[in-house]
């Protein structure tokens, strides 16, 4: 066991939010927004995802109990049920034919024979309103289903695929530029009056608005860490879009659907009133009112009673929408056993060139440049990054925030390709194969299977609407041809391997129900589910307390010894690096400035930046003054011509300001990017 120098360990505040935190946020949201405060308002006040708040309910019975405790929902549901039941069960209790005309009984007022009176042709008004509910509510329901479905498809693809965004949204903008009722009238004038054409016309009116709402939600969801984690597991765009993005954007559609239903009923009534909707003699609430418009002062019931029916229907739907906005969770649990995924090809890849008798270079990054296209121009986040990871070793990647550590990890996995306008130069060789030359559609075969990743914040990297077991099962079945039961058993074994107690029970838990340490263990289990050759850990202990940090580090060390996998460990904590890593690479502004064995680097740091990092950490033993690194990191838009650290360096030479040094050897397996590593003055 080699000795390690002891360095201070950083204690970070746990990211776990308790039920009290959520309740405090709810009180704050209510104080700001009143009783109309939504789950989104509570989510914004607490920082907890809406999916986590929804899934705080322990059971379906509890959810229903809380749901029906809302008086608005109960009243709205009662009104809607009464109208819908009356329309569907009309033949059981309606005594009069809604189409039968009796001229001798025309314009009779409400009585025991005709409960709501008769119209100008002597037809029973009650039977016409009841049967008309079939048409009006049927049109409203059909318009709601079709517009939500069409808008969901348009919004999902527009928000997820950037090249479709402009085309689909300009189409929607064109339809939304025309007032809805005028567009509907124009379409009805083209198609002709009928119930089917009313449904088509109103669907085209409401679908663009739904698409806009879905698109805005997709733009937020697709940037979440759990989407990157799912992409990392090897899931394709279609699977990500429909199984993970879509469930997370359905919440706003619940309320929107209730309002569309209500508005479609009103719009159908308006079209029928104008003679462009449901043609007579078939009854609908709109054409009943249209027939009695000239008799409002002579026979008020002909127009007032069907109008009140429309008011009750719209009121019920609005009450339901307001209640569901806060209480209804539209997401369904993903079943453990799902349709078997086709196993991708996993052709054996040869190891890259390795020195004779030495370990194989599993990963070789050579001169990698990652550039992002922005409004301010092209920014170079990685500028000639060079590093390697050998089989079975742990390489620590350290540096200040913003130096490019996470960019390096996600560039290796090409996670940016589907999110940003990014370009790469150089080479990323994994097992001898250049990943930059692999077509993007083939990259998922490597992600999650050959290379896995643990993200910094496990709660944001796990999908809040699915159980942890289902997410591990999905990863396994994406890469291996196994049944759902077999995948579930393997997932349970992985949870047990990572030290989670009662793994069978924890399989059914949602991410928010686990502590920060257990969430991180779940992420590790998911990463190990397909036996990766390389595991990338992006600051996996940052949000954990010291005790849990130690447990996670011990677990990683044990799993490395047991599985033989290599590890790229990204962290700020040099204390963790000194305990865990075999080699260390120090990054500054997109470049590796020093690389050496861990013992060698801590004993003899050569680069001034490495010296500054070590000097800024308090020792656990003895006393010495702490020294901060002077100056600030230059922005990516104004990189210096020479060494990027020159302006902050107390050893700089004239050539440091003009020429960029190369990463050169200064001993056995010790490389440094510096013109003056020994501190010699000019």
PDB file of N, CA and C in Angstrom, residues 233 339-344 346 448-449 472-484 486-487 490 494 528-532:
ATOM      1  N   UNK A 233     -26.801   5.523 -21.985  1.00  0.00           N
ATOM      2  CA  UNK A 233     -27.080   4.096 -21.879  1.00  0.00           C
ATOM      3  C   UNK A 233     -27.215   3.416 -23.233  1.00  0.00           C
ATOM      4  N   UNK A 339     -41.342  -4.701 -24.277  1.00  0.00           N
ATOM      5  CA  UNK A 339     -41.002  -5.345 -25.533  1.00  0.00           C
ATOM      6  C   UNK A 339     -39.500  -5.471 -25.682  1.00  0.00           C
ATOM      7  N   UNK A 340     -39.062  -6.598 -26.055  1.00  0.00           N
ATOM      8  CA  UNK A 340     -37.647  -6.886 -26.133  1.00  0.00           C
ATOM      9  C   UNK A 340     -36.960  -6.010 -27.165  1.00  0.00           C
ATOM     10  N   UNK A 341     -35.901  -5.398 -26.719  1.00  0.00           N
ATOM     11  CA  UNK A 341     -35.130  -4.545 -27.611  1.00  0.00           C
ATOM     12  C   UNK A 341     -34.146  -5.376 -28.416  1.00  0.00           C
ATOM     13  N   UNK A 342     -33.941  -4.981 -29.628  1.00  0.00           N
ATOM     14  CA  UNK A 342     -33.013  -5.692 -30.491  1.00  0.00           C
ATOM     15  C   UNK A 342     -31.590  -5.429 -30.035  1.00  0.00           C
ATOM     16  N   UNK A 343     -30.835  -6.457 -29.862  1.00  0.00           N
ATOM     17  CA  UNK A 343     -29.477  -6.330 -29.377  1.00  0.00           C
ATOM     18  C   UNK A 343     -28.590  -5.765 -30.468  1.00  0.00           C
ATOM     19  N   UNK A 344     -27.888  -4.676 -30.171  1.00  0.00           N
ATOM     20  CA  UNK A 344     -27.008  -4.107 -31.186  1.00  0.00           C
ATOM     21  C   UNK A 344     -25.772  -4.959 -31.395  1.00  0.00           C
ATOM     22  N   UNK A 346     -22.103  -5.875 -31.326  1.00  0.00           N
ATOM     23  CA  UNK A 346     -20.997  -5.565 -30.446  1.00  0.00           C
ATOM     24  C   UNK A 346     -19.753  -6.282 -30.964  1.00  0.00           C
ATOM     25  N   UNK A 448     -22.991   3.275 -22.750  1.00  0.00           N
ATOM     26  CA  UNK A 448     -23.739   2.426 -21.845  1.00  0.00           C
ATOM     27  C   UNK A 448     -23.260   1.001 -21.833  1.00  0.00           C
ATOM     28  N   UNK A 449     -22.776   0.491 -22.973  1.00  0.00           N
ATOM     29  CA  UNK A 449     -22.274  -0.868 -23.045  1.00  0.00           C
ATOM     30  C   UNK A 449     -20.781  -0.925 -22.801  1.00  0.00           C
ATOM     31  N   UNK A 472     -32.938   0.728 -14.660  1.00  0.00           N
ATOM     32  CA  UNK A 472     -31.829  -0.215 -14.813  1.00  0.00           C
ATOM     33  C   UNK A 472     -32.206  -1.317 -15.792  1.00  0.00           C
ATOM     34  N   UNK A 473     -33.437  -1.803 -15.699  1.00  0.00           N
ATOM     35  CA  UNK A 473     -33.909  -2.840 -16.613  1.00  0.00           C
ATOM     36  C   UNK A 473     -33.864  -2.345 -18.051  1.00  0.00           C
ATOM     37  N   UNK A 474     -34.278  -1.119 -18.268  1.00  0.00           N
ATOM     38  CA  UNK A 474     -34.252  -0.564 -19.618  1.00  0.00           C
ATOM     39  C   UNK A 474     -32.834  -0.563 -20.186  1.00  0.00           C
ATOM     40  N   UNK A 475     -31.858  -0.179 -19.371  1.00  0.00           N
ATOM     41  CA  UNK A 475     -30.470  -0.162 -19.819  1.00  0.00           C
ATOM     42  C   UNK A 475     -29.990  -1.561 -20.183  1.00  0.00           C
ATOM     43  N   UNK A 476     -30.314  -2.525 -19.341  1.00  0.00           N
ATOM     44  CA  UNK A 476     -29.882  -3.900 -19.597  1.00  0.00           C
ATOM     45  C   UNK A 476     -30.480  -4.428 -20.892  1.00  0.00           C
ATOM     46  N   UNK A 477     -31.771  -4.235 -21.078  1.00  0.00           N
ATOM     47  CA  UNK A 477     -32.440  -4.784 -22.246  1.00  0.00           C
ATOM     48  C   UNK A 477     -32.093  -4.027 -23.518  1.00  0.00           C
ATOM     49  N   UNK A 478     -31.589  -2.802 -23.353  1.00  0.00           N
ATOM     50  CA  UNK A 478     -31.135  -2.065 -24.529  1.00  0.00           C
ATOM     51  C   UNK A 478     -29.889  -2.702 -25.121  1.00  0.00           C
ATOM     52  N   UNK A 479     -29.065  -3.301 -24.303  1.00  0.00           N
ATOM     53  CA  UNK A 479     -27.784  -3.831 -24.773  1.00  0.00           C
ATOM     54  C   UNK A 479     -27.709  -5.358 -24.792  1.00  0.00           C
ATOM     55  N   UNK A 480     -28.550  -6.034 -24.042  1.00  0.00           N
ATOM     56  CA  UNK A 480     -28.481  -7.488 -23.970  1.00  0.00           C
ATOM     57  C   UNK A 480     -29.834  -8.100 -24.326  1.00  0.00           C
ATOM     58  N   UNK A 481     -29.790  -9.224 -25.011  1.00  0.00           N
ATOM     59  CA  UNK A 481     -31.009  -9.918 -25.409  1.00  0.00           C
ATOM     60  C   UNK A 481     -31.473 -10.820 -24.261  1.00  0.00           C
ATOM     61  N   UNK A 482     -32.182 -10.251 -23.326  1.00  0.00           N
ATOM     62  CA  UNK A 482     -32.689 -10.987 -22.175  1.00  0.00           C
ATOM     63  C   UNK A 482     -34.150 -10.628 -21.964  1.00  0.00           C
ATOM     64  N   UNK A 483     -34.849 -11.491 -21.236  1.00  0.00           N
ATOM     65  CA  UNK A 483     -36.249 -11.240 -20.927  1.00  0.00           C
ATOM     66  C   UNK A 483     -36.366 -10.170 -19.845  1.00  0.00           C
ATOM     67  N   UNK A 484     -37.584  -9.653 -19.677  1.00  0.00           N
ATOM     68  CA  UNK A 484     -37.800  -8.666 -18.638  1.00  0.00           C
ATOM     69  C   UNK A 484     -37.523  -9.205 -17.255  1.00  0.00           C
ATOM     70  N   UNK A 486     -35.470 -11.705 -16.450  1.00  0.00           N
ATOM     71  CA  UNK A 486     -34.032 -11.897 -16.300  1.00  0.00           C
ATOM     72  C   UNK A 486     -33.321 -10.560 -16.064  1.00  0.00           C
ATOM     73  N   UNK A 487     -33.751  -9.529 -16.780  1.00  0.00           N
ATOM     74  CA  UNK A 487     -33.163  -8.210 -16.584  1.00  0.00           C
ATOM     75  C   UNK A 487     -33.467  -7.677 -15.195  1.00  0.00           C
ATOM     76  N   UNK A 490     -31.148  -9.355 -12.731  1.00  0.00           N
ATOM     77  CA  UNK A 490     -29.810  -8.790 -12.814  1.00  0.00           C
ATOM     78  C   UNK A 490     -29.765  -7.402 -12.160  1.00  0.00           C
ATOM     79  N   UNK A 494     -27.403  -6.138  -9.098  1.00  0.00           N
ATOM     80  CA  UNK A 494     -26.538  -4.965  -9.175  1.00  0.00           C
ATOM     81  C   UNK A 494     -26.780  -4.025  -7.996  1.00  0.00           C
ATOM     82  N   UNK A 528     -22.911   0.006 -14.314  1.00  0.00           N
ATOM     83  CA  UNK A 528     -22.268  -1.302 -14.355  1.00  0.00           C
ATOM     84  C   UNK A 528     -23.150  -2.377 -14.981  1.00  0.00           C
ATOM     85  N   UNK A 529     -24.379  -2.017 -15.334  1.00  0.00           N
ATOM     86  CA  UNK A 529     -25.349  -3.026 -15.753  1.00  0.00           C
ATOM     87  C   UNK A 529     -24.925  -3.796 -16.996  1.00  0.00           C
ATOM     88  N   UNK A 530     -24.129  -3.192 -17.854  1.00  0.00           N
ATOM     89  CA  UNK A 530     -23.703  -3.860 -19.087  1.00  0.00           C
ATOM     90  C   UNK A 530     -22.200  -4.107 -19.120  1.00  0.00           C
ATOM     91  N   UNK A 531     -21.591  -4.174 -17.940  1.00  0.00           N
ATOM     92  CA  UNK A 531     -20.179  -4.529 -17.776  1.00  0.00           C
ATOM     93  C   UNK A 531     -19.269  -3.673 -18.661  1.00  0.00           C
ATOM     94  N   UNK A 532     -19.188  -2.381 -18.418  1.00  0.00           N
ATOM     95  CA  UNK A 532     -18.391  -1.504 -19.277  1.00  0.00           C
ATOM     96  C   UNK A 532     -16.897  -1.736 -19.082  1.00  0.00           C
TER      97      UNK A 532
END
